[in-house]
XYZ file of C-alpha atoms in Angstrom:
661
model
C -45.095 9.655 -45.697
C -42.808 10.891 -42.930
C -44.867 14.317 -42.098
C -48.272 11.898 -41.709
C -46.091 9.896 -39.528
C -44.776 12.637 -37.864
C -48.822 14.570 -37.423
C -49.568 10.876 -36.823
C -46.860 10.459 -33.171
C -47.877 14.188 -31.925
C -50.774 13.463 -32.061
C -50.160 9.841 -30.345
C -48.070 11.528 -28.451
C -50.976 14.628 -27.208
C -53.251 11.945 -26.205
C -51.432 10.726 -23.810
C -49.332 13.604 -22.026
C -54.091 14.604 -21.578
C -54.324 10.818 -19.881
C -51.038 11.049 -18.095
C -52.640 15.187 -16.811
C -55.477 13.561 -16.095
C -54.375 11.466 -13.728
C -52.991 13.432 -11.032
C -55.435 15.604 -8.521
C -54.582 19.008 -8.690
C -53.911 18.571 -4.338
C -51.616 15.084 -5.624
C -49.140 17.120 -7.816
C -49.620 19.755 -5.174
C -48.207 17.289 -2.246
C -45.464 15.517 -4.375
C -44.180 16.469 -7.227
C -42.086 13.467 -8.275
C -44.480 10.670 -9.813
C -45.483 12.587 -12.226
C -41.701 13.965 -12.950
C -40.887 10.712 -13.182
C -43.841 9.519 -15.271
C -44.046 12.353 -17.612
C -39.933 12.031 -18.333
C -39.573 8.617 -19.719
C -43.017 9.908 -21.939
C -41.037 11.998 -23.236
C -38.159 10.218 -23.833
C -40.378 6.776 -25.691
C -41.522 9.829 -28.331
C -38.140 11.333 -28.975
C -36.592 7.597 -29.571
C -39.263 6.905 -32.366
C -36.896 9.456 -34.517
C -33.454 9.580 -35.810
C -33.483 13.793 -37.260
C -33.898 16.883 -34.854
C -37.078 18.419 -36.489
C -39.769 15.844 -35.214
C -37.916 15.318 -31.402
C -38.067 19.150 -31.573
C -41.775 19.031 -32.491
C -42.520 17.052 -29.592
C -39.875 18.770 -27.082
C -42.395 22.173 -27.740
C -45.512 19.883 -27.379
C -43.959 18.531 -23.765
C -42.734 22.209 -22.451
C -46.980 23.684 -23.458
C -48.518 20.319 -20.883
C -45.714 20.679 -18.301
C -46.818 24.613 -17.770
C -49.999 23.362 -17.098
C -49.239 21.187 -14.532
C -46.578 23.552 -12.865
C -49.296 25.861 -11.293
C -49.795 23.207 -9.182
C -46.859 22.753 -8.529
C -44.104 24.682 -5.378
C -41.875 26.503 -6.000
C -39.003 24.845 -4.932
C -38.932 21.513 -5.616
C -36.363 20.016 -6.789
C -37.592 17.272 -9.372
C -39.518 19.900 -10.850
C -35.805 22.083 -11.687
C -34.539 18.486 -12.501
C -36.801 17.804 -14.918
C -36.718 21.650 -16.641
C -33.213 21.341 -16.453
C -33.582 18.364 -18.722
C -35.914 19.214 -21.140
C -34.170 22.384 -21.953
C -30.176 20.950 -22.636
C -32.433 18.220 -24.654
C -33.783 21.389 -27.190
C -30.306 23.157 -26.407
C -28.904 20.148 -28.553
C -30.847 19.702 -30.858
C -30.921 24.078 -31.657
C -27.453 22.757 -32.301
C -28.028 21.136 -35.607
C -30.012 24.439 -36.858
C -28.050 27.883 -38.522
C -27.670 31.333 -37.058
C -30.561 31.942 -40.504
C -32.834 29.061 -39.734
C -34.243 30.690 -36.579
C -36.447 33.657 -38.866
C -37.669 31.116 -40.713
C -40.432 28.288 -40.058
C -40.848 25.878 -37.726
C -38.148 26.910 -35.481
C -39.858 30.815 -35.869
C -42.913 29.161 -34.983
C -40.881 27.093 -31.681
C -39.079 30.956 -31.017
C -42.750 31.915 -29.811
C -43.590 29.028 -28.115
C -40.704 28.866 -25.844
C -41.006 32.305 -24.811
C -43.973 31.873 -23.665
C -43.325 28.563 -21.411
C -39.835 29.978 -19.957
C -42.821 33.357 -19.408
C -45.212 30.521 -17.671
C -42.349 28.625 -15.298
C -40.422 32.022 -14.530
C -41.123 31.696 -10.765
C -39.353 28.394 -10.762
C -36.146 30.292 -12.024
C -34.325 27.248 -13.508
C -30.732 28.500 -15.339
C -30.446 26.421 -17.969
C -34.406 26.752 -19.018
C -33.388 30.983 -18.614
C -29.994 30.279 -20.357
C -31.238 28.501 -23.368
C -34.169 31.448 -24.146
C -31.517 34.115 -24.018
C -29.617 31.499 -26.966
C -33.343 31.319 -29.004
C -33.273 35.172 -28.725
C -30.253 35.855 -29.823
C -30.304 33.453 -32.681
C -29.123 30.571 -31.440
C -26.627 28.644 -30.280
C -23.784 29.208 -33.154
C -24.519 33.380 -33.025
C -21.860 35.025 -31.523
C -18.936 36.583 -33.035
C -16.723 35.373 -30.511
C -17.620 32.299 -30.618
C -17.256 32.151 -34.263
C -13.687 33.412 -33.326
C -12.468 30.693 -31.348
C -13.395 28.942 -33.899
C -11.720 30.257 -36.085
C -8.508 31.240 -33.813
C -8.306 34.235 -34.545
C -6.451 36.854 -32.981
C -9.299 37.659 -30.104
C -8.558 39.396 -27.291
C -8.298 36.955 -24.056
C -10.355 39.689 -22.174
C -13.227 38.973 -25.408
C -12.526 35.620 -25.059
C -13.165 35.121 -20.945
C -15.987 37.393 -21.109
C -17.615 35.355 -23.855
C -17.192 31.622 -22.498
C -18.193 33.703 -18.531
C -21.602 33.683 -20.307
C -22.849 30.987 -20.392
C -22.491 26.978 -18.376
C -19.962 25.083 -18.777
C -22.284 22.481 -19.795
C -23.297 24.520 -22.945
C -19.894 24.576 -24.406
C -19.791 20.729 -23.646
C -22.467 19.816 -25.705
C -21.417 22.726 -28.447
C -17.639 20.070 -28.788
C -18.964 16.900 -29.146
C -21.362 18.240 -31.697
C -18.224 19.843 -32.800
C -16.146 16.228 -33.136
C -19.091 14.308 -34.310
C -19.294 16.667 -37.424
C -15.789 15.476 -38.146
C -14.700 19.511 -37.123
C -12.363 18.372 -35.507
C -9.785 21.545 -35.164
C -12.841 24.111 -34.481
C -13.840 21.748 -31.289
C -10.018 21.726 -29.951
C -10.200 25.234 -30.223
C -12.983 25.845 -28.340
C -11.796 22.781 -25.747
C -8.370 24.773 -25.137
C -9.633 28.277 -24.433
C -12.875 26.787 -22.322
C -9.966 23.993 -20.284
C -7.830 27.726 -20.193
C -10.867 30.128 -18.255
C -10.370 29.737 -14.617
C -14.125 28.873 -14.200
C -14.767 26.364 -17.222
C -11.809 24.870 -16.753
C -12.794 22.999 -13.521
C -15.239 21.137 -15.835
C -12.526 18.524 -16.649
C -14.113 17.503 -19.873
C -12.596 20.341 -22.197
C -8.778 19.252 -20.960
C -9.658 15.241 -21.532
C -10.288 16.979 -24.946
C -7.694 18.707 -25.313
C -4.863 16.221 -23.554
C -6.148 13.509 -26.079
C -5.638 15.649 -29.278
C -2.121 16.577 -28.145
C -1.374 12.351 -27.443
C -2.803 11.428 -31.007
C -1.112 13.850 -32.594
C 2.006 13.024 -31.007
C 2.793 16.312 -29.438
C 4.413 14.241 -26.072
C 6.319 17.566 -25.134
C 3.837 20.050 -24.832
C 1.303 16.570 -23.947
C 3.664 16.920 -20.130
C 3.691 20.226 -19.821
C 0.265 20.697 -20.233
C -0.143 17.804 -16.739
C 2.654 19.335 -14.538
C 0.419 20.851 -12.587
C -2.622 18.287 -12.584
C -3.182 17.130 -9.252
C -3.418 12.862 -8.499
C -7.688 13.372 -7.974
C -7.790 14.985 -11.723
C -5.944 12.673 -13.755
C -7.894 9.648 -12.459
C -11.254 11.658 -13.551
C -10.218 12.175 -16.732
C -8.865 8.625 -16.939
C -12.247 6.691 -15.992
C -13.943 9.706 -18.232
C -11.900 8.433 -21.379
C -12.712 5.022 -20.339
C -16.201 3.574 -22.292
C -14.907 6.035 -25.572
C -11.220 6.048 -26.112
C -9.173 3.196 -26.428
C -6.698 1.746 -23.939
C -3.458 2.364 -25.493
C -4.140 6.306 -25.258
C -5.479 4.945 -21.702
C -2.319 3.998 -20.514
C -0.608 6.759 -22.017
C -2.625 9.586 -20.296
C -2.178 7.741 -17.542
C 1.667 6.901 -18.093
C 1.840 10.544 -18.307
C 0.027 11.719 -15.265
C 2.021 9.338 -13.269
C 5.443 10.624 -14.610
C 4.630 14.370 -13.176
C 3.056 13.740 -10.209
C 6.490 11.133 -9.276
C 8.567 14.382 -10.274
C 6.795 16.250 -8.055
C 6.566 13.771 -5.216
C 2.885 13.949 -4.696
C 0.917 10.664 -3.032
C -2.519 12.590 -3.613
C -4.431 9.345 -4.840
C -0.244 8.281 -6.315
C -1.709 4.927 -5.175
C -5.479 5.035 -7.546
C -2.673 6.169 -10.223
C -0.695 3.112 -9.777
C -3.316 0.700 -9.951
C -5.003 2.006 -13.101
C -1.686 2.081 -15.070
C -0.757 -0.952 -13.794
C -4.383 -2.750 -14.999
C -4.208 -0.789 -18.127
C -0.149 -3.008 -18.820
C -2.467 -5.895 -18.265
C -5.010 -5.542 -20.351
C -2.895 -4.880 -23.729
C -0.756 -7.758 -22.476
C 2.265 -6.140 -22.002
C 4.896 -8.859 -21.243
C 6.848 -8.964 -17.863
C 10.030 -7.405 -18.982
C 8.033 -4.588 -20.740
C 6.493 -3.808 -18.067
C 9.718 -4.117 -15.095
C 11.178 -1.453 -17.542
C 8.260 0.784 -17.369
C 7.749 0.984 -13.763
C 12.191 1.679 -13.501
C 11.712 4.317 -16.209
C 9.018 6.094 -14.043
C 10.783 5.282 -10.819
C 13.679 6.770 -11.543
C 11.552 10.480 -11.558
C 10.169 9.830 -8.050
C 11.573 12.192 -5.744
C 9.788 10.539 -3.012
C 10.366 7.272 -1.291
C 6.581 6.461 0.067
C 6.290 6.202 -3.980
C 8.313 2.759 -4.213
C 5.271 1.126 -2.370
C 1.965 0.992 -5.083
C 4.213 0.174 -6.969
C 5.820 -2.749 -5.015
C 2.017 -4.277 -4.351
C 0.660 -3.660 -8.217
C 3.481 -5.900 -9.634
C 3.707 -8.626 -6.756
C 0.154 -8.783 -8.247
C 0.621 -8.832 -11.138
C 3.859 -10.729 -11.437
C 4.156 -12.516 -8.633
C 7.378 -14.281 -7.866
C 9.220 -12.778 -10.658
C 8.945 -9.478 -9.266
C 10.774 -10.114 -6.182
C 13.780 -9.245 -7.837
C 12.949 -5.963 -8.875
C 11.244 -5.289 -5.175
C 13.805 -5.836 -3.268
C 15.707 -3.654 -5.197
C 13.546 -0.966 -5.061
C 13.874 -0.897 -1.384
C 17.266 -1.137 -1.662
C 17.387 2.027 -4.013
C 15.399 3.763 -2.214
C 17.266 2.830 1.299
C 21.326 4.432 -0.795
C 18.970 7.266 -1.969
C 19.940 10.755 -0.814
C 15.956 11.910 -0.678
C 14.106 12.361 2.866
C 12.794 9.311 4.414
C 11.324 9.032 7.889
C 11.359 6.696 10.457
C 8.371 5.031 10.048
C 8.600 4.814 5.221
C 12.446 2.946 6.807
C 11.362 0.919 9.156
C 8.319 -0.555 7.005
C 10.534 -0.450 3.663
C 13.024 -2.598 6.162
C 9.439 -4.990 6.532
C 9.036 -5.423 3.434
C 12.551 -6.652 1.924
C 12.072 -8.750 5.411
C 9.102 -10.038 3.530
C 9.904 -10.519 0.119
C 12.829 -13.067 1.369
C 11.738 -14.513 4.110
C 13.649 -17.663 4.180
C 16.480 -15.568 3.958
C 17.663 -15.851 7.951
C 20.793 -13.483 7.658
C 18.646 -10.650 5.271
C 15.409 -11.311 8.366
C 18.010 -11.316 11.176
C 19.329 -7.621 9.566
C 15.571 -6.222 8.852
C 14.947 -6.943 12.804
C 17.348 -5.264 14.279
C 17.191 -1.943 12.186
C 13.413 -2.363 13.283
C 14.918 -2.685 16.381
C 16.757 0.233 16.249
C 14.132 2.535 14.906
C 11.364 1.534 16.929
C 12.692 0.003 20.048
C 9.675 -1.977 20.914
C 9.231 -4.440 23.109
C 7.906 -6.551 19.192
C 11.037 -5.469 17.672
C 12.906 -6.129 20.598
C 11.161 -10.338 20.629
C 11.603 -10.536 17.227
C 15.035 -9.926 17.194
C 15.177 -12.628 20.078
C 12.826 -14.794 18.612
C 15.170 -14.801 15.031
C 18.534 -15.736 17.080
C 17.123 -18.367 18.325
C 17.032 -20.284 15.260
C 19.349 -22.378 13.679
C 22.572 -20.709 11.497
C 21.608 -21.789 7.949
C 23.216 -21.994 4.759
C 22.520 -20.211 2.481
C 21.769 -21.644 -1.318
C 21.734 -19.182 -4.329
C 20.253 -21.838 -6.023
C 17.073 -22.066 -4.077
C 16.916 -17.901 -3.504
C 14.031 -15.812 -5.516
C 16.696 -13.145 -6.467
C 20.101 -13.103 -7.672
C 23.086 -13.730 -5.703
C 24.725 -9.765 -6.303
C 21.384 -8.134 -4.962
C 21.952 -10.154 -1.990
C 25.377 -8.807 -2.050
C 24.216 -5.782 -2.583
C 21.326 -5.224 -0.544
C 23.346 -6.788 3.145
C 26.114 -4.142 2.670
C 23.284 -1.635 1.973
C 21.517 -3.196 5.460
C 24.896 -3.629 7.048
C 25.193 0.165 6.915
C 22.775 0.541 9.247
C 23.327 -0.967 12.042
C 24.609 0.113 15.383
C 26.807 -2.816 15.996
C 27.386 -6.478 14.519
C 26.035 -9.027 15.912
C 27.829 -11.579 13.449
C 30.040 -13.386 16.287
C 28.359 -12.531 19.206
C 26.079 -15.470 21.676
C 22.723 -14.424 22.131
C 23.455 -12.954 25.925
C 25.913 -10.177 24.325
C 23.229 -9.487 21.404
C 21.053 -9.627 24.497
C 22.452 -6.635 26.434
C 23.761 -4.902 23.620
C 19.545 -4.399 22.584
C 18.724 -3.298 25.757
C 20.646 -1.158 26.054
C 18.922 0.392 23.507
C 15.721 0.586 24.541
C 14.263 3.120 26.993
C 14.134 2.588 31.326
C 10.845 3.386 31.182
C 10.304 0.420 28.176
C 12.428 -1.605 30.019
C 11.491 -1.220 33.966
C 7.492 -1.653 32.225
C 7.871 -4.920 30.310
C 11.210 -6.274 32.356
C 9.703 -9.095 33.782
C 8.072 -10.419 30.541
C 11.367 -9.395 28.774
C 13.259 -12.616 31.050
C 10.358 -14.836 31.349
C 10.000 -16.878 28.442
C 6.362 -17.601 27.916
C 5.507 -15.364 24.868
C 7.607 -17.430 22.849
C 5.162 -19.883 22.133
C 2.505 -17.888 21.734
C 4.818 -15.298 19.527
C 5.671 -18.198 17.205
C 3.002 -19.485 16.433
C 0.885 -16.702 15.013
C 0.443 -18.030 11.221
C 2.490 -15.749 8.794
C 0.154 -13.352 6.653
C 3.004 -11.774 4.566
C 3.241 -15.483 2.436
C -0.209 -14.894 0.262
C 0.288 -10.893 -0.856
C 3.513 -9.998 1.031
C 2.861 -5.908 -0.344
C -0.545 -5.651 1.198
C 0.810 -6.621 4.460
C 3.998 -4.761 4.859
C 3.175 -1.727 2.543
C -0.757 -0.907 4.357
C -0.105 -2.515 7.605
C 4.085 -2.719 8.165
C 3.705 -6.720 8.967
C 6.115 -8.051 11.225
C 9.211 -9.236 10.361
C 9.347 -13.368 10.163
C 11.363 -16.423 9.167
C 11.007 -20.096 8.432
C 14.203 -21.973 9.840
C 15.349 -25.600 9.017
C 17.430 -27.653 11.365
C 21.620 -27.886 9.870
C 23.010 -31.183 9.905
C 26.322 -30.893 11.790
C 29.510 -32.237 10.884
C 30.438 -34.164 14.059
C 28.728 -35.097 16.584
C 28.923 -34.537 20.142
C 30.860 -36.097 23.232
C 29.019 -35.404 25.974
C 25.738 -37.511 26.469
C 23.920 -35.884 29.061
C 21.978 -38.471 32.123
C 18.357 -37.353 33.222
C 17.130 -36.737 36.747
C 14.561 -39.623 37.718
C 13.409 -36.739 40.062
C 12.868 -34.334 37.548
C 11.116 -33.473 34.375
C 13.129 -33.320 31.021
C 13.920 -29.704 30.397
C 11.117 -27.395 27.785
C 12.165 -27.124 24.317
C 11.470 -24.055 22.287
C 8.480 -24.746 19.904
C 9.094 -23.070 16.264
C 5.867 -21.974 13.587
C 3.623 -24.363 11.745
C 6.529 -26.034 9.624
C 9.781 -25.297 11.011
C 11.697 -26.802 12.645
C 12.191 -26.289 16.503
C 15.211 -26.198 18.414
C 16.294 -30.048 19.633
C 18.917 -30.106 22.582
C 21.243 -31.395 20.351
C 21.205 -29.007 17.386
C 21.110 -25.510 18.788
C 24.714 -24.783 18.583
C 25.707 -21.547 16.775
C 27.437 -21.624 14.042
C 31.189 -20.741 14.302
C 31.744 -22.343 17.930
C 33.980 -24.882 17.070
C 35.925 -26.661 20.299
C 34.949 -24.380 23.605
C 31.520 -22.933 24.254
C 30.928 -19.722 25.646
C 28.674 -18.674 28.501
C 26.936 -16.482 30.760
C 24.313 -17.403 34.035
C 20.552 -15.897 33.288
C 17.666 -16.040 35.206
C 15.554 -17.540 32.723
C 15.642 -20.796 33.417
C 13.426 -22.157 29.998
C 16.174 -20.034 28.076
C 19.595 -21.406 29.595
C 17.660 -24.825 28.857
C 17.372 -24.222 25.763
C 19.957 -22.402 24.489
C 23.469 -24.408 25.929
C 21.182 -27.621 26.998
C 21.860 -27.869 30.641
C 19.450 -30.530 31.298
C 21.412 -31.886 34.026
C 21.519 -30.890 37.317
C 22.724 -32.190 40.162
C 22.205 -30.567 44.063
C 25.180 -28.487 46.293
C 27.362 -28.180 43.231
C 28.039 -24.861 42.414
C 30.045 -22.302 39.622
C 31.165 -18.742 40.589
C 30.628 -15.980 37.956
C 30.488 -12.093 38.616
C 28.237 -9.263 36.513
C 29.558 -8.621 33.158
C 31.794 -12.184 33.380
C 31.410 -15.184 31.327
C 32.531 -19.004 32.240
C 33.369 -21.341 29.564
C 32.369 -24.731 29.778
C 33.492 -27.374 27.375
C 32.977 -30.871 27.366
C 36.401 -31.266 27.869
C 37.192 -29.716 31.486
C 38.785 -30.879 34.950
C 38.515 -34.434 36.599
C 38.049 -33.187 39.488
C 36.167 -29.381 39.056
C 36.685 -27.064 42.265
C 32.934 -26.266 43.163
C 32.580 -22.685 43.203
C 29.799 -21.065 45.345
C 28.137 -17.800 43.677
C 25.839 -15.450 43.010
C 22.939 -15.122 39.717
C 24.431 -13.175 38.005
C 21.775 -10.084 36.789
C 20.483 -8.167 33.933
C 22.186 -5.456 32.722
C 19.128 -3.464 32.584
C 17.489 -4.344 35.913
C 19.773 -1.957 37.263
C 20.982 0.592 35.117
C 22.931 2.446 37.219
C 25.498 -0.318 36.957
C 25.882 -0.170 32.844
C 28.912 1.521 32.916
C 30.311 -0.190 35.153
C 30.877 -3.858 33.576
C 31.718 -2.578 30.152
C 35.077 -4.125 30.370
C 35.577 -7.216 28.284
C 34.524 -10.614 30.313
C 37.400 -12.750 32.057
C 38.863 -16.000 30.789
C 39.905 -18.722 32.891
C 41.979 -21.662 31.683
C 42.241 -24.138 34.053
C 45.751 -26.289 33.576
C 44.831 -30.402 33.733
C 46.639 -33.500 34.148
C 47.727 -35.627 31.278
C 45.680 -38.631 31.350
C 45.277 -42.007 29.366
C 41.889 -42.734 29.790
C 39.444 -43.626 27.210
C 38.276 -40.323 25.519
C 34.854 -38.534 25.704
C 33.342 -39.593 29.066
C 30.345 -38.625 29.789
C 29.560 -35.731 31.660
C 26.932 -35.137 34.167
C 25.474 -31.781 34.973
C 22.229 -31.699 37.317
C 20.460 -29.055 38.865
C 19.379 -28.199 41.975
C 15.622 -28.976 43.066
C 15.038 -25.608 45.177
C 12.521 -23.534 45.230
C 11.223 -21.300 42.530
C 13.651 -18.789 41.446
C 12.349 -15.194 42.253
C 13.637 -11.683 41.272
C 17.011 -10.736 41.920
C 17.357 -13.447 44.325
C 20.875 -15.723 44.424
C 20.715 -19.129 42.593
C 22.995 -22.084 43.485
C 24.400 -23.822 40.373
C 26.457 -27.232 40.260
C 28.132 -29.395 38.799
C 29.904 -32.359 37.976
C 31.805 -32.699 35.706
C 34.280 -35.841 34.240
C 35.869 -35.479 30.630
C 39.372 -36.656 28.755
C 42.430 -34.878 29.344
C 43.914 -32.506 27.474
C 46.349 -29.400 28.784
C 44.169 -27.501 28.425
C 40.991 -25.895 28.011
C 40.746 -24.730 24.175
C 39.172 -20.913 24.279
C 35.688 -20.683 22.115
C 36.834 -19.807 18.354
C 34.649 -17.095 16.095
């Protein structure tokens, strides 16, 4: 019955081929062979799929070859569609011939097939198809298993390496791949691995990664882990990704994860960043598929990073850890950054700056950490944008650190701050903003300062700069690891332990002073709450040319004409709420910025002189009002003298208390 069914199928298939060939005129076949080749392949696939045994399928392919040879007389010799169809037919025939031994080729029906195949090869020799030619040689030589060298390889005998290489070079890699797949399908695993191992080590066939993936998978399944690491030591990231993706439909996720772990370990040891991002992403997704616990995921990340020899390798790990664990991975990522800064591995300026920005993005609510990171970024980049961030963060009110609300442990924060402070050129902890600005401007080049001096001195940029929405909060790793996002900080207002004793009165002829606008959701600097932490009692002041900056930092909201306070370039003037009842009037120059005239920078490095005023005892009521009014003179221009007059009434004290830090 099976034989009758096979004959009936062949007759039907023959009629279909006749109809297909007659439906395409010769001139149409010569002009465009793509439609015919497409319909021909679909018809062959349809009829071969009706059978699950090799012999009927081989008969269908034999008939298909005969009709395709008839149509090929109208095809051009360099047609890609014809070559592709011939290659598909030839490889299909080779797959079916793998089921037959060498002795079967001397008996019918293979003997008849051999003759027909050789005749077809002569008819289409003009197309010079390499796959078709290779199958013809194998058919003439007794089949795919007839080679004595192949039998020696499968038996793992001591065949000379030159003979092994010579045999593997005699065929295309795809024919060895089909042999290996057939051996695995027949559960002849040792023979399949032996052939795959020889092909993987061949200089030409080894470029076909199928053989290596078969060999590596076998090493893992046989628990030869040390040998596995040795084999992948020189494998690049692109090939590693290709192997894992190729095995995805064939192996379990546990096998894929083990291989990706081995690839990652070796690539981190080499310090190779080529395709590392893709490899780390695949590794993390496999963990997600297997529902690995957070602790196990972080522990494996830690073990892998111990073998890293390139500082940049922390960034792909930070990205996937934040994607998989979100806030639960913040502490681990901060530790990664701190360890990278402490390590002896080479680290360029760009990478180090990116690490500082990453730390700040992970801890955006920690003002002390963000200030240190902003200063460190400025030290490395020394750009106007970096300076603006430092300026903005130091105009925010000081904050009290609360360990219970921090996303990281207190010990991790302390160690991270120690690492950050090692890189500071100076410690601005007890400085006012004037001293900080002065030292920052010293570090900037004259060219940069001269080009942006007017922008730096004025505060027109502050509202626009502050209203930028922070983008790192939604995905801090993506923003900072790939784009190097700006360091930002959300600052809240701090309650004062004591109330101010001075009440400012506003002059009706002048508008109210401006305040620094903070980002949405952040507390603005009020006129009565911007006092720096540690400034108790007296206050320190140095005149600056930027009016809005002076008003926002010291809250000199009251101005009065014909009163001036003298201070020279580089000097500091102490102003307190408890000053003389009748202070002396002094006419002074407006102070200039140090970097406006860089030539006088070294002349003004002496420490500021502080004058103490002896005050006469008074027995009047305390906390009298100090009235400060500013002159209504015209707009101040660059390098123009500006006179400020003060009229101060204050409580009695024997002398002014110096500013304590």
